[in-house]
Coordinates of C-alpha atoms and ligand atoms in Angstrom, one line a residue:
M1 CA 115.7 64.9 97.4
M2 CA 114.1 65.3 100.8
N3 CA 114.7 62.0 102.4
P4 CA 113.6 61.4 106.0
S5 CA 117.1 62.0 107.4
L6 CA 117.2 65.5 105.9
L7 CA 113.8 66.3 107.4
A8 CA 115.0 65.1 110.8
E9 CA 118.1 67.3 110.4
F10 CA 115.9 70.3 109.6
R11 CA 113.7 69.7 112.8
D12 CA 116.8 69.2 114.9
Q13 CA 119.1 71.9 113.5
G14 CA 116.6 74.5 112.2
Y15 CA 118.1 74.3 108.7
V16 CA 119.1 71.9 106.1
I17 CA 121.0 72.1 102.8
G18 CA 119.2 70.3 100.0
K19 CA 122.0 69.4 97.5
D20 CA 121.3 69.6 93.8
I21 CA 117.6 70.3 94.0
L22 CA 117.5 72.7 91.1
D23 CA 118.8 71.9 87.7
P24 CA 121.1 74.9 86.9
E25 CA 120.4 74.6 83.2
T26 CA 116.6 74.5 83.3
A27 CA 115.8 76.2 86.6
L28 CA 118.5 78.8 87.1
K29 CA 119.8 79.7 83.7
P30 CA 116.4 81.2 82.5
V31 CA 116.4 83.4 85.5
I32 CA 120.0 84.6 84.9
D33 CA 119.1 85.2 81.3
E34 CA 116.0 87.2 82.2
Y35 CA 118.1 89.3 84.6
A36 CA 120.8 89.8 82.0
E37 CA 118.1 91.3 79.8
A38 CA 116.6 93.5 82.5
V39 CA 120.1 94.8 83.4
G40 CA 120.7 95.6 79.8
R41 CA 117.5 97.4 79.5
L42 CA 118.1 99.5 82.7
A43 CA 121.6 100.3 81.4
R44 CA 120.3 101.5 78.1
T45 CA 117.5 103.7 79.5
G46 CA 119.4 104.9 82.6
V47 CA 118.0 104.7 86.1
H48 CA 115.9 107.4 87.8
G49 CA 116.6 109.9 85.0
G50 CA 120.4 109.1 85.2
P51 CA 122.5 108.7 82.1
P52 CA 122.7 105.3 80.2
V53 CA 125.4 103.0 81.5
E54 CA 127.8 101.3 79.3
L55 CA 128.2 97.6 79.9
D56 CA 130.9 95.2 78.8
A57 CA 129.1 92.8 76.5
D58 CA 131.6 90.1 77.2
A59 CA 131.3 90.2 80.9
A60 CA 129.3 87.6 82.9
P61 CA 125.8 88.6 83.8
V62 CA 126.7 88.9 87.5
D63 CA 129.5 91.3 86.6
R64 CA 127.3 93.4 84.4
L65 CA 124.8 93.6 87.3
L66 CA 127.5 94.6 89.7
H67 CA 128.7 97.3 87.2
L68 CA 125.2 98.7 86.9
M69 CA 124.9 98.7 90.7
R70 CA 128.1 100.6 91.0
E71 CA 127.4 103.2 88.3
T72 CA 123.9 103.9 89.6
H73 CA 125.0 103.9 93.3
G74 CA 122.6 101.1 94.0
A75 CA 119.6 102.9 92.6
C76 CA 119.0 100.1 90.0
F77 CA 118.4 97.6 92.7
Q78 CA 114.7 98.1 93.4
A79 CA 113.9 97.5 89.7
L80 CA 115.6 94.1 90.0
D81 CA 114.1 93.0 93.3
I82 CA 111.1 90.8 93.3
T83 CA 109.1 92.7 95.9
L84 CA 108.0 96.2 96.7
P85 CA 110.2 98.2 99.0
M86 CA 109.8 97.7 102.8
E87 CA 111.3 100.9 104.0
D88 CA 111.0 103.4 101.1
D89 CA 107.7 104.8 100.0
I90 CA 105.8 102.9 97.3
L91 CA 105.0 105.1 94.3
P92 CA 102.5 104.3 91.5
D93 CA 105.6 103.5 89.3
T94 CA 108.0 101.9 91.8
P95 CA 109.8 99.4 89.6
L96 CA 110.2 95.7 90.5
H97 CA 111.1 92.6 88.6
L98 CA 108.2 90.4 87.6
G99 CA 109.6 88.3 84.8
P100 CA 108.1 84.9 83.8
A101 CA 111.4 83.1 84.6
V102 CA 111.2 84.1 88.2
F103 CA 107.6 83.0 88.4
R104 CA 108.7 79.6 87.0
L105 CA 111.3 79.4 89.7
L106 CA 108.7 80.1 92.3
R107 CA 106.7 77.2 90.9
N108 CA 109.6 74.9 90.2
E109 CA 108.5 71.3 90.6
A110 CA 111.6 70.0 92.4
L111 CA 111.6 73.0 94.8
L112 CA 107.9 72.5 95.6
D113 CA 108.4 68.7 96.1
A114 CA 111.0 69.6 98.8
V115 CA 108.8 72.3 100.3
E116 CA 105.9 69.9 100.4
A117 CA 108.0 67.5 102.5
F118 CA 108.3 70.3 105.1
I119 CA 104.9 72.0 105.1
G120 CA 102.5 69.7 103.3
P121 CA 100.8 69.7 99.9
E122 CA 98.8 72.9 100.1
I123 CA 101.5 75.5 99.4
L124 CA 101.3 79.3 99.1
S125 CA 104.1 81.2 97.5
N126 CA 104.6 83.7 100.4
P127 CA 105.4 87.2 99.3
V128 CA 108.4 87.6 101.6
Q129 CA 110.9 87.2 98.8
H130 CA 114.0 88.9 97.5
M131 CA 116.7 88.9 94.9
R132 CA 120.0 89.9 96.5
I133 CA 123.2 91.0 95.0
K134 CA 126.1 91.6 97.4
P135 CA 129.0 93.5 95.9
P136 CA 132.5 93.2 97.2
E137 CA 132.7 95.3 100.4
R138 CA 135.8 97.0 99.1
A139 CA 134.0 98.2 96.0
I140 CA 131.2 99.9 97.9
S141 CA 131.9 103.6 98.3
E142 CA 130.5 105.6 101.2
K143 CA 128.1 107.2 98.8
N144 CA 126.7 103.8 97.8
R145 CA 126.7 102.4 101.2
A146 CA 123.4 104.1 102.2
H147 CA 121.6 102.4 99.3
T148 CA 123.1 99.1 99.8
L149 CA 122.5 98.3 103.4
T150 CA 119.9 95.6 103.9
L151 CA 119.7 93.6 100.7
T152 CA 123.0 94.2 99.2
G153 CA 125.4 94.4 102.2
R154 CA 126.2 92.0 105.0
T155 CA 122.9 90.7 106.5
F156 CA 122.5 91.3 110.3
W157 CA 121.5 88.5 112.7
H158 CA 117.8 87.8 112.6
Q159 CA 115.0 85.2 112.6
D160 CA 112.7 85.4 109.5
L161 CA 109.7 85.3 111.8
A162 CA 110.8 88.7 113.0
V163 CA 110.2 90.3 109.6
V164 CA 106.5 89.3 109.3
T165 CA 103.5 90.5 111.2
E166 CA 102.4 88.8 114.4
D167 CA 99.4 87.2 112.9
A168 CA 101.8 84.7 111.2
D169 CA 103.5 83.6 114.4
D170 CA 102.0 80.1 114.1
T171 CA 102.5 79.9 110.4
D172 CA 104.8 77.1 109.1
L173 CA 106.8 79.5 107.1
I174 CA 109.8 78.0 105.3
S175 CA 112.6 80.0 103.6
A176 CA 114.4 78.7 100.6
W177 CA 117.7 80.3 100.0
I178 CA 118.9 79.8 96.4
P179 CA 122.4 80.7 95.2
L180 CA 122.7 81.9 91.5
N181 CA 126.5 81.6 91.8
E182 CA 128.9 79.9 94.3
A183 CA 128.2 81.2 97.8
T184 CA 131.4 80.9 99.8
A185 CA 132.6 82.0 103.2
E186 CA 134.7 84.6 101.4
N187 CA 132.0 86.1 99.3
G188 CA 129.4 86.3 102.1
C189 CA 127.5 83.1 102.3
L190 CA 124.8 82.5 105.0
L191 CA 125.7 82.0 108.6
V192 CA 123.5 80.1 111.0
V193 CA 123.3 79.2 114.7
P194 CA 122.4 75.5 114.6
G195 CA 119.5 74.6 116.9
S196 CA 118.7 78.2 117.7
H197 CA 115.1 77.8 116.4
R198 CA 114.4 76.1 119.7
R199 CA 115.0 79.3 121.6
G200 CA 111.8 80.9 120.4
L201 CA 111.5 84.4 119.0
V202 CA 114.0 86.8 120.5
R203 CA 114.1 90.6 120.6
H204 CA 115.4 92.3 117.4
C205 CA 116.8 95.8 117.5
D206 CA 116.2 98.4 114.9
T207 CA 118.2 101.4 116.1
P208 CA 121.1 103.3 114.5
A209 CA 123.3 101.6 117.1
Y210 CA 122.0 98.1 116.7
Q211 CA 120.3 96.2 114.0
G212 CA 118.9 92.7 114.5
I213 CA 119.7 90.2 117.3
P214 CA 122.3 91.5 119.7
D215 CA 125.7 89.7 119.5
D216 CA 125.6 88.3 123.0
V217 CA 122.2 86.7 122.3
V218 CA 123.5 85.1 119.1
G219 CA 126.4 83.5 121.0
E220 CA 129.6 81.9 119.7
H221 CA 128.4 78.9 117.7
R222 CA 128.1 80.2 114.1
V223 CA 128.3 78.0 111.1
P224 CA 128.9 79.3 107.5
L225 CA 126.9 77.5 104.8
P226 CA 128.8 77.6 101.5
V227 CA 126.6 76.3 98.7
S228 CA 126.6 75.9 94.9
P229 CA 124.1 76.7 92.2
G230 CA 121.5 73.9 92.3
D231 CA 121.6 73.6 96.1
V232 CA 118.8 75.1 98.3
I233 CA 119.2 76.0 101.9
F234 CA 115.9 75.6 103.8
L235 CA 115.5 77.7 107.0
H236 CA 113.1 77.3 109.8
P237 CA 111.4 80.7 110.6
L238 CA 113.1 80.8 114.0
I239 CA 116.7 79.9 113.1
M240 CA 119.1 82.7 113.8
H241 CA 121.0 83.6 110.7
A242 CA 123.0 86.3 109.1
S243 CA 125.5 86.5 106.2
L244 CA 129.2 87.1 106.1
P245 CA 130.7 90.2 104.5
N246 CA 131.7 89.8 100.9
L247 CA 135.5 90.0 101.0
S248 CA 135.9 88.6 97.5
D249 CA 136.3 90.5 94.2
G250 CA 133.1 89.2 92.8
G251 CA 129.4 89.5 93.5
R252 CA 127.3 87.1 95.6
W253 CA 124.0 86.6 93.9
S254 CA 121.0 84.8 95.4
F255 CA 117.3 84.6 95.8
D256 CA 115.4 83.9 99.0
L257 CA 111.9 82.7 98.6
R258 CA 109.3 81.7 101.2
Y259 CA 106.4 79.2 101.3
S260 CA 103.7 78.7 103.8
P261 CA 100.6 76.5 104.1
A262 CA 97.6 77.7 102.1
D263 CA 95.3 78.3 105.1
M264 CA 97.7 80.3 107.2
P265 CA 98.5 84.0 107.3
T266 CA 101.5 85.0 105.3
G267 CA 102.7 87.7 107.6
R268 CA 102.6 90.3 104.8
R269 CA 98.9 90.4 104.0
W270 CA 99.2 93.6 102.0
Y271 CA 101.4 91.9 99.5
P272 CA 100.0 89.2 97.0
D273 CA 100.5 85.5 97.7
F274 CA 99.5 82.7 95.3
L275 CA 98.7 79.0 95.4
A276 CA 101.8 77.4 94.0
R277 CA 100.7 73.8 94.6
S278 CA 97.5 72.2 95.8
R279 CA 96.8 68.5 95.8
S280 CA 93.2 69.1 96.9
R281 CA 92.3 71.8 94.3
P282 CA 95.0 71.8 91.6
G283 CA 92.8 73.8 89.3
D284 CA 93.3 76.8 91.7
E285 CA 97.0 76.9 91.3
L286 CA 98.3 80.0 89.7
T287 CA 100.0 79.1 86.5
D288 CA 100.0 82.3 84.5
P289 CA 103.1 84.5 85.0
G290 CA 101.1 87.5 83.7
E291 CA 98.5 87.1 86.4
W292 CA 101.3 87.0 89.0
A293 CA 102.9 90.1 87.7
A294 CA 99.5 91.8 87.6
S295 CA 98.8 91.0 91.3
W296 CA 102.0 92.8 92.3
R297 CA 101.0 95.8 90.1
A298 CA 97.6 95.9 91.7
A299 CA 99.2 95.8 95.2
R300 CA 101.4 98.7 94.2
R301 CA 98.4 100.7 93.0
T302 CA 96.6 100.1 96.3
L303 CA 99.6 100.9 98.5
A304 CA 101.1 103.9 96.6
G305 CA 101.2 106.9 98.9
R306 CA 99.6 105.0 101.8
E307 CA 100.9 104.1 105.2
R308 CA 101.8 100.5 105.5
P309 CA 101.4 98.3 108.6
R310 CA 104.7 98.2 110.6
F311 CA 106.4 94.9 110.1
H312 CA 108.9 95.4 113.0
R313 CA 107.2 94.6 116.2
W314 CA 110.0 95.8 118.5
D315 CA 110.1 99.2 120.1
P316 CA 112.8 101.1 118.3
A317 CA 113.5 103.0 121.5
D318 CA 114.1 99.9 123.6
P319 CA 117.0 100.8 126.0
L320 CA 118.4 97.4 125.5
C321 CA 119.1 98.3 121.9
A322 CA 120.9 101.6 122.6
Ligands
LIG1 O1 121.2 86.4 101.7 C1 121.4 86.9 102.8 O2 122.4 87.6 103.1 C2 120.3 86.8 103.9 C3 119.2 86.0 103.5 C4 118.2 85.8 104.6 O3 118.2 86.4 105.6 C5 117.1 84.9 104.3 O4 117.1 84.3 103.2 O5 116.2 84.7 105.1
LIG2 FE1 116.5 85.8 106.7

């Protein structure tokens, strides 16, 4: 659990690994099962009008997911992510995954106990959240690469505060990075620059030439964070981090969730948040997975076909990013 020395480490280093916070059997397996079902459903129906995909019933869930990714050239991914797309247009029927097992993970007691130690007892589930599946680099064809850049490829250097709107600059945002299978240096685990949260928010590039924090700003001191299912990596919103390429033969599968204090802006106000824990008004906690799913569908209806606020605050034409 979050003993004081782990908290001190977090403040000092900008990240900490919480070992064995989640029970793989009761916290992670239901999510994996829920995804196995969703993958099976997408394979049967086909994706975006494509043909059904045959899956090996004996293969592990992560391998069936990878197979579906490969066969659909990444097109199945949006239906499995737990948020609406940030870049692509939102349509009235843009699919996303809103299953009750994921909702229960968002509200997991042990996870919220740890989060409470960092940001206090009034906790919003912040809508900046993703499921990520990183296929082996060598299995990604050129055709698939376009689809699989941000959430399924190597993650470029960034600070999480850079992907929320400026109204959240003072929000105590905390990221919880949750592996569903072993995350290793070989299969593309997270990489951090210890202590970099003390450097403040730095310029991020978003040009064809350069994505994220330029290499020379990141510097040389980069530490890989291999973790196992059950562990949770907590990240400060200003820690510089990235992920390694997946050079293994298997998939790297993870969730990243975010939490923030109930009275502070989430940084994505056009997406739904919910009160995951409140010691002062426990009756207002959201406990119904159906209501959670409905809140995302309502956001989708509102946003379909509309311009969304920009969430990158940097000038894409910045000459320093050329
Ligand atoms: O999983 C990754 O590759 C990157 C995750 C990340 O940037 C985050 O959790 O904030
Ligand atoms: Fe991040």
